[in-house]
mmCIF file of C-alpha atoms and ligand atoms in Angstrom:
data_model
loop_
_atom_site.group_PDB
_atom_site.id
_atom_site.type_symbol
_atom_site.label_atom_id
_atom_site.label_comp_id
_atom_site.label_asym_id
_atom_site.label_seq_id
_atom_site.Cartn_x
_atom_site.Cartn_y
_atom_site.Cartn_z
ATOM 1 C CA MET I 1 -79.359 -7.110 -127.407
ATOM 2 C CA THR I 2 -82.108 -4.809 -128.771
ATOM 3 C CA SER I 3 -85.883 -5.664 -129.531
ATOM 4 C CA LEU I 4 -86.905 -4.523 -132.906
ATOM 5 C CA THR I 5 -89.308 -2.760 -130.985
ATOM 6 C CA ASP I 6 -87.000 -0.989 -128.676
ATOM 7 C CA PHE I 7 -85.580 0.073 -131.430
ATOM 8 C CA ILE I 8 -88.079 2.039 -132.919
ATOM 9 C CA SER I 9 -89.315 3.365 -129.946
ATOM 10 C CA SER I 10 -86.305 4.776 -129.717
ATOM 11 C CA LEU I 11 -85.555 6.435 -133.071
ATOM 12 C CA LYS I 12 -89.513 7.951 -131.920
ATOM 13 C CA GLU I 13 -88.246 8.904 -129.010
ATOM 14 C CA HIS I 14 -85.270 10.864 -130.796
ATOM 15 C CA ALA I 15 -87.408 12.282 -132.969
ATOM 16 C CA ALA I 16 -89.303 13.973 -130.126
ATOM 17 C CA ASP I 17 -86.704 15.647 -129.317
ATOM 18 C CA ALA I 18 -85.472 16.975 -131.926
ATOM 19 C CA LEU I 19 -89.300 18.291 -132.694
ATOM 20 C CA ALA I 20 -89.424 20.005 -129.289
ATOM 21 C CA LEU I 21 -85.867 22.068 -130.011
ATOM 22 C CA ALA I 22 -87.374 22.922 -133.666
ATOM 23 C CA LEU I 23 -90.480 24.735 -131.973
ATOM 24 C CA PRO I 24 -90.351 27.441 -131.922
ATOM 25 C CA ILE I 25 -90.046 28.855 -128.250
ATOM 26 C CA SER I 26 -92.760 32.550 -126.791
ATOM 27 C CA CYS I 27 -92.230 34.190 -123.613
ATOM 28 C CA ALA I 28 -94.643 32.536 -120.900
ATOM 29 C CA GLY I 29 -96.026 36.163 -120.616
ATOM 30 C CA CYS I 30 -96.437 37.555 -123.430
ATOM 31 C CA GLY I 31 -96.291 35.359 -126.226
ATOM 32 C CA MET I 32 -93.353 37.637 -128.184
ATOM 33 C CA LEU I 33 -91.767 34.592 -130.328
ATOM 34 C CA ASP I 34 -87.157 33.395 -129.511
ATOM 35 C CA ARG I 35 -87.953 34.138 -125.576
ATOM 36 C CA ASN I 36 -88.737 32.451 -122.546
ATOM 37 C CA LEU I 37 -89.124 35.569 -120.252
ATOM 38 C CA CYS I 38 -88.889 38.686 -122.376
ATOM 39 C CA LEU I 39 -87.163 41.409 -120.650
ATOM 40 C CA SER I 40 -89.986 43.509 -120.598
ATOM 41 C CA CYS I 41 -91.638 41.126 -118.630
ATOM 42 C CA ARG I 42 -89.170 39.514 -116.615
ATOM 43 C CA ASP I 43 -88.718 43.360 -115.948
ATOM 44 C CA SER I 44 -91.935 42.936 -114.942
ATOM 45 C CA LEU I 45 -91.969 40.114 -111.547
ATOM 46 C CA VAL I 46 -90.742 43.760 -109.004
ATOM 47 C CA ALA I 47 -92.400 42.974 -106.071
ATOM 48 C CA THR I 48 -94.453 46.360 -103.886
ATOM 49 C CA VAL I 49 -95.082 44.357 -100.876
ATOM 50 C CA GLN I 50 -98.231 44.939 -99.314
ATOM 51 C CA TYR I 51 -99.459 44.017 -95.793
ATOM 52 C CA ARG I 52 -102.796 42.554 -94.890
ATOM 53 C CA GLU I 53 -104.475 40.125 -91.885
ATOM 54 C CA LEU I 54 -106.650 37.458 -92.923
ATOM 55 C CA PHE I 55 -109.191 36.711 -90.985
ATOM 56 C CA ASP I 56 -111.112 33.943 -89.769
ATOM 57 C CA GLU I 57 -114.218 33.792 -89.260
ATOM 58 C CA THR I 58 -114.805 30.395 -87.690
ATOM 59 C CA SER I 59 -112.233 30.384 -85.122
ATOM 60 C CA LEU I 60 -111.786 34.275 -85.138
ATOM 61 C CA GLU I 61 -107.718 34.258 -85.127
ATOM 62 C CA ARG I 62 -105.780 36.211 -87.215
ATOM 63 C CA LEU I 63 -103.557 35.774 -90.451
ATOM 64 C CA PRO I 64 -100.925 38.326 -90.833
ATOM 65 C CA LEU I 65 -99.491 38.151 -94.294
ATOM 66 C CA TRP I 66 -97.222 39.866 -96.945
ATOM 67 C CA TYR I 67 -97.909 39.626 -100.773
ATOM 68 C CA ALA I 68 -95.890 40.435 -103.288
ATOM 69 C CA MET I 69 -97.652 41.193 -106.365
ATOM 70 C CA GLU I 70 -101.612 42.048 -107.591
ATOM 71 C CA LEU I 71 -102.373 39.159 -110.130
ATOM 72 C CA ALA I 72 -102.209 41.134 -113.253
ATOM 73 C CA GLU I 73 -100.560 40.570 -117.118
ATOM 74 C CA PRO I 74 -98.177 39.760 -117.843
ATOM 75 C CA LEU I 75 -98.095 38.176 -114.168
ATOM 76 C CA SER I 76 -100.663 36.398 -114.396
ATOM 77 C CA GLY I 77 -99.542 34.925 -117.879
ATOM 78 C CA ILE I 78 -96.488 33.188 -115.949
ATOM 79 C CA VAL I 79 -98.271 32.439 -113.522
ATOM 80 C CA HIS I 80 -100.604 29.756 -115.609
ATOM 81 C CA ALA I 81 -97.657 28.891 -117.671
ATOM 82 C CA PHE I 82 -95.045 28.197 -114.809
ATOM 83 C CA LYS I 83 -98.797 26.348 -112.928
ATOM 84 C CA ASP I 84 -100.280 25.070 -116.131
ATOM 85 C CA GLN I 85 -98.433 24.256 -118.980
ATOM 86 C CA GLY I 86 -95.017 23.165 -117.123
ATOM 87 C CA ARG I 87 -92.726 25.958 -118.217
ATOM 88 C CA THR I 88 -90.508 25.449 -114.928
ATOM 89 C CA SER I 89 -87.996 27.374 -117.052
ATOM 90 C CA VAL I 90 -89.834 30.699 -115.173
ATOM 91 C CA ALA I 91 -89.302 29.283 -111.629
ATOM 92 C CA LYS I 92 -86.263 31.238 -110.905
ATOM 93 C CA ALA I 93 -87.514 34.660 -112.431
ATOM 94 C CA LEU I 94 -91.107 33.984 -110.313
ATOM 95 C CA SER I 95 -88.640 33.830 -107.053
ATOM 96 C CA GLU I 96 -87.244 37.151 -107.023
ATOM 97 C CA PRO I 97 -91.144 38.789 -105.969
ATOM 98 C CA LEU I 98 -91.636 36.023 -103.326
ATOM 99 C CA ARG I 99 -88.628 36.275 -102.084
ATOM 100 C CA VAL I 100 -89.346 39.595 -101.384
ATOM 101 C CA ALA I 101 -92.479 39.506 -99.543
ATOM 102 C CA MET I 102 -90.638 36.183 -97.470
ATOM 103 C CA LYS I 103 -87.905 38.970 -95.985
ATOM 104 C CA ALA I 104 -90.703 40.427 -95.406
ATOM 105 C CA MET I 105 -92.525 38.243 -93.377
ATOM 106 C CA TYR I 106 -89.301 36.577 -91.921
ATOM 107 C CA SER I 107 -88.750 40.077 -90.832
ATOM 108 C CA GLN I 108 -91.732 40.845 -88.746
ATOM 109 C CA ALA I 109 -91.542 37.367 -86.699
ATOM 110 C CA ARG I 110 -88.035 38.481 -85.817
ATOM 111 C CA GLU I 111 -88.926 42.577 -85.324
ATOM 112 C CA ALA I 112 -91.954 40.756 -83.087
ATOM 113 C CA GLY I 113 -89.695 38.685 -80.582
ATOM 114 C CA VAL I 114 -89.869 35.425 -82.142
ATOM 115 C CA THR I 115 -86.730 33.474 -81.598
ATOM 116 C CA GLY I 116 -85.051 29.861 -82.667
ATOM 117 C CA GLU I 117 -85.702 28.176 -85.830
ATOM 118 C CA ILE I 118 -88.793 28.980 -88.232
ATOM 119 C CA CYS I 119 -89.804 26.490 -90.774
ATOM 120 C CA TRP I 120 -91.547 27.065 -94.609
ATOM 121 C CA VAL I 121 -94.848 25.108 -95.393
ATOM 122 C CA VAL I 122 -96.507 25.795 -98.966
ATOM 123 C CA PRO I 123 -100.027 24.258 -99.152
ATOM 124 C CA PRO I 124 -99.419 20.289 -100.022
ATOM 125 C CA SER I 125 -100.134 19.375 -103.143
ATOM 126 C CA SER I 126 -103.381 16.421 -104.282
ATOM 127 C CA ARG I 127 -101.821 13.438 -105.619
ATOM 128 C CA ALA I 128 -103.723 13.790 -108.855
ATOM 129 C CA GLY I 129 -102.251 17.119 -109.186
ATOM 130 C CA PHE I 130 -98.721 15.867 -109.259
ATOM 131 C CA ARG I 131 -99.203 13.436 -111.232
ATOM 132 C CA GLN I 132 -100.479 15.241 -113.938
ATOM 133 C CA ARG I 133 -97.924 17.761 -113.605
ATOM 134 C CA GLY I 134 -94.082 15.890 -112.552
ATOM 135 C CA TYR I 135 -93.686 18.624 -109.930
ATOM 136 C CA SER I 136 -95.575 20.983 -107.440
ATOM 137 C CA PRO I 137 -95.255 24.814 -108.323
ATOM 138 C CA ILE I 138 -95.136 25.778 -105.094
ATOM 139 C CA VAL I 139 -92.362 23.331 -103.604
ATOM 140 C CA GLU I 140 -89.730 24.617 -107.085
ATOM 141 C CA LEU I 141 -90.513 27.967 -106.377
ATOM 142 C CA VAL I 142 -89.987 27.905 -102.300
ATOM 143 C CA LYS I 143 -86.724 25.935 -103.769
ATOM 144 C CA ALA I 144 -86.111 29.199 -106.452
ATOM 145 C CA VAL I 145 -85.741 30.786 -103.137
ATOM 146 C CA GLY I 146 -83.290 29.158 -101.248
ATOM 147 C CA VAL I 147 -85.297 27.090 -98.837
ATOM 148 C CA THR I 148 -86.861 24.227 -98.170
ATOM 149 C CA PRO I 149 -89.885 23.799 -97.161
ATOM 150 C CA THR I 150 -91.104 21.573 -94.431
ATOM 151 C CA LYS I 151 -93.810 18.894 -95.432
ATOM 152 C CA LEU I 152 -96.018 19.226 -91.822
ATOM 153 C CA LEU I 153 -99.133 18.857 -93.733
ATOM 154 C CA ARG I 154 -100.486 16.535 -95.086
ATOM 155 C CA ILE I 155 -104.111 15.461 -97.114
ATOM 156 C CA THR I 156 -107.653 14.267 -95.330
ATOM 157 C CA ARG I 157 -109.665 14.067 -98.475
ATOM 158 C CA THR I 158 -110.373 15.117 -101.549
ATOM 159 C CA ARG I 159 -111.857 18.583 -102.025
ATOM 160 C CA ALA I 160 -113.679 20.698 -105.044
ATOM 161 C CA ASP I 161 -111.440 22.515 -107.306
ATOM 162 C CA GLN I 162 -111.907 25.510 -106.109
ATOM 163 C CA SER I 163 -111.655 27.596 -109.221
ATOM 164 C CA THR I 164 -114.950 26.778 -109.921
ATOM 165 C CA LEU I 165 -116.583 27.896 -106.240
ATOM 166 C CA GLY I 166 -117.869 31.227 -105.670
ATOM 167 C CA ARG I 167 -115.733 32.924 -101.860
ATOM 168 C CA MET I 168 -118.114 31.084 -99.211
ATOM 169 C CA GLU I 169 -118.381 27.953 -100.753
ATOM 170 C CA ARG I 170 -114.525 27.941 -101.020
ATOM 171 C CA PHE I 171 -114.047 28.367 -96.667
ATOM 172 C CA HIS I 172 -116.545 25.699 -96.802
ATOM 173 C CA ASN I 173 -114.707 23.420 -99.437
ATOM 174 C CA MET I 174 -111.449 23.999 -97.836
ATOM 175 C CA ARG I 175 -112.299 23.112 -94.376
ATOM 176 C CA GLY I 176 -110.680 20.232 -92.891
ATOM 177 C CA VAL I 177 -109.236 19.195 -95.916
ATOM 178 C CA TYR I 178 -105.466 19.480 -93.769
ATOM 179 C CA ARG I 179 -104.760 18.054 -90.663
ATOM 180 C CA ALA I 180 -100.752 18.755 -89.034
ATOM 181 C CA ARG I 181 -98.835 15.813 -88.821
ATOM 182 C CA ASP I 182 -97.390 14.752 -85.493
ATOM 183 C CA GLY I 183 -94.618 16.483 -83.553
ATOM 184 C CA ILE I 184 -94.987 19.866 -84.866
ATOM 185 C CA LYS I 185 -96.206 21.058 -81.437
ATOM 186 C CA GLY I 186 -94.972 24.897 -80.479
ATOM 187 C CA LYS I 187 -92.820 25.076 -83.975
ATOM 188 C CA ASN I 188 -92.776 28.389 -85.927
ATOM 189 C CA VAL I 189 -94.193 28.463 -89.127
ATOM 190 C CA ILE I 190 -94.520 30.657 -92.210
ATOM 191 C CA LEU I 191 -96.794 30.171 -94.261
ATOM 192 C CA VAL I 192 -95.580 30.406 -98.272
ATOM 193 C CA ASP I 193 -98.106 29.978 -101.137
ATOM 194 C CA ASP I 194 -97.763 31.496 -105.510
ATOM 195 C CA VAL I 195 -101.320 32.743 -105.676
ATOM 196 C CA MET I 196 -104.049 33.466 -102.872
ATOM 197 C CA THR I 197 -107.259 34.464 -103.821
ATOM 198 C CA THR I 198 -109.408 34.430 -101.768
ATOM 199 C CA GLY I 199 -107.492 33.296 -98.499
ATOM 200 C CA ALA I 200 -108.964 29.985 -98.352
ATOM 201 C CA THR I 201 -105.903 27.725 -98.394
ATOM 202 C CA MET I 202 -104.149 29.647 -96.333
ATOM 203 C CA LEU I 203 -106.434 29.928 -93.429
ATOM 204 C CA GLU I 204 -107.248 25.991 -93.744
ATOM 205 C CA CYS I 205 -103.142 25.793 -93.517
ATOM 206 C CA ALA I 206 -103.517 27.840 -90.672
ATOM 207 C CA ARG I 207 -105.924 26.515 -89.047
ATOM 208 C CA ALA I 208 -104.511 22.673 -89.224
ATOM 209 C CA LEU I 209 -101.373 23.528 -88.045
ATOM 210 C CA ARG I 210 -102.220 25.656 -85.245
ATOM 211 C CA ALA I 211 -104.830 22.441 -83.768
ATOM 212 C CA GLY I 212 -101.723 20.745 -84.161
ATOM 213 C CA GLY I 213 -99.599 22.644 -81.286
ATOM 214 C CA ALA I 214 -97.559 24.748 -84.663
ATOM 215 C CA VAL I 215 -97.262 28.794 -83.581
ATOM 216 C CA VAL I 216 -98.105 30.567 -86.870
ATOM 217 C CA LEU I 217 -96.689 33.722 -87.695
ATOM 218 C CA GLY I 218 -97.940 34.285 -90.713
ATOM 219 C CA ALA I 219 -97.695 33.959 -94.678
ATOM 220 C CA ALA I 220 -95.954 34.968 -97.997
ATOM 221 C CA VAL I 221 -97.986 35.239 -100.776
ATOM 222 C CA LEU I 222 -96.042 36.221 -104.507
ATOM 223 C CA ALA I 223 -99.683 36.916 -105.905
ATOM 224 C CA TYR I 224 -103.141 37.939 -105.122
ATOM 225 C CA THR I 225 -106.145 38.846 -106.855
ATOM 226 C CA PRO I 226 -108.002 41.816 -105.509
ATOM 227 C CA LYS I 227 -111.405 41.685 -107.050
ATOM 228 C CA ASN I 228 -112.250 38.192 -105.441
ATOM 229 C CA PHE I 229 -110.131 39.326 -102.284
ATOM 230 C CA GLN I 230 -112.529 40.533 -100.316
ATOM 231 C CA ASP I 231 -114.627 41.299 -96.843
ATOM 232 C CA THR I 232 -110.938 38.969 -95.065
ATOM 233 C CA ARG I 233 -108.686 41.138 -95.499
ATOM 234 C CA ARG I 234 -107.874 43.839 -93.490
ATOM 235 C CA GLU I 235 -105.753 46.195 -94.061
ATOM 236 C CA ILE I 236 -103.659 47.770 -91.176
ATOM 237 C CA ALA I 237 -104.196 51.264 -90.634
HETATM 238 ZN ZN1 ZN O 301 -92.980 38.551 -122.916
#
């Protein structure tokens, strides 16, 4: 039999649901009322893929990379709503430009003669981040593209929040954060991420995977932040 406490807590839940339904929704990109993502913001999510090569100054290894868009409004607002405000409803729209970058990297690998299975790998979410959000944004994005990421990396230690750090500090902060799981020798991998700032996370993923014997073909990224993205990029002439 339902106790009075259960009954009251169930009433509270229903009240919270009703409140959530009554709250006005606004566009994740521009804030326009009554739209989850307005037409204009949705139409702005068009990939104009560009190619770069990231360069690891320590190992001297290169990482081919395709990105779909530069991080500017309204994309940055939509990404913020998706990653930090629980707006998972925009995953599908964000996955469209990401898909174009993933396809570009995939085609490049195939054209270079890579055969066999290619694994899609994303930077692992920290436990704290996952607990806080209840989902991993990049896993949700890649799934919205129609691909299930393969878990080939794990986190070895906690790291400082990257957003407070400068470029070189980010590289030092990331170094050795990931380790490849056993049995990945010879696996072909393409890395995927949502936002790239300095490339420190992507390069650390590549380092760990290569140390484990995987063949890292390159990376595909939804958005990169041009103002912070400096000497590690090398444009192909
Ligand atoms: Zn909008």
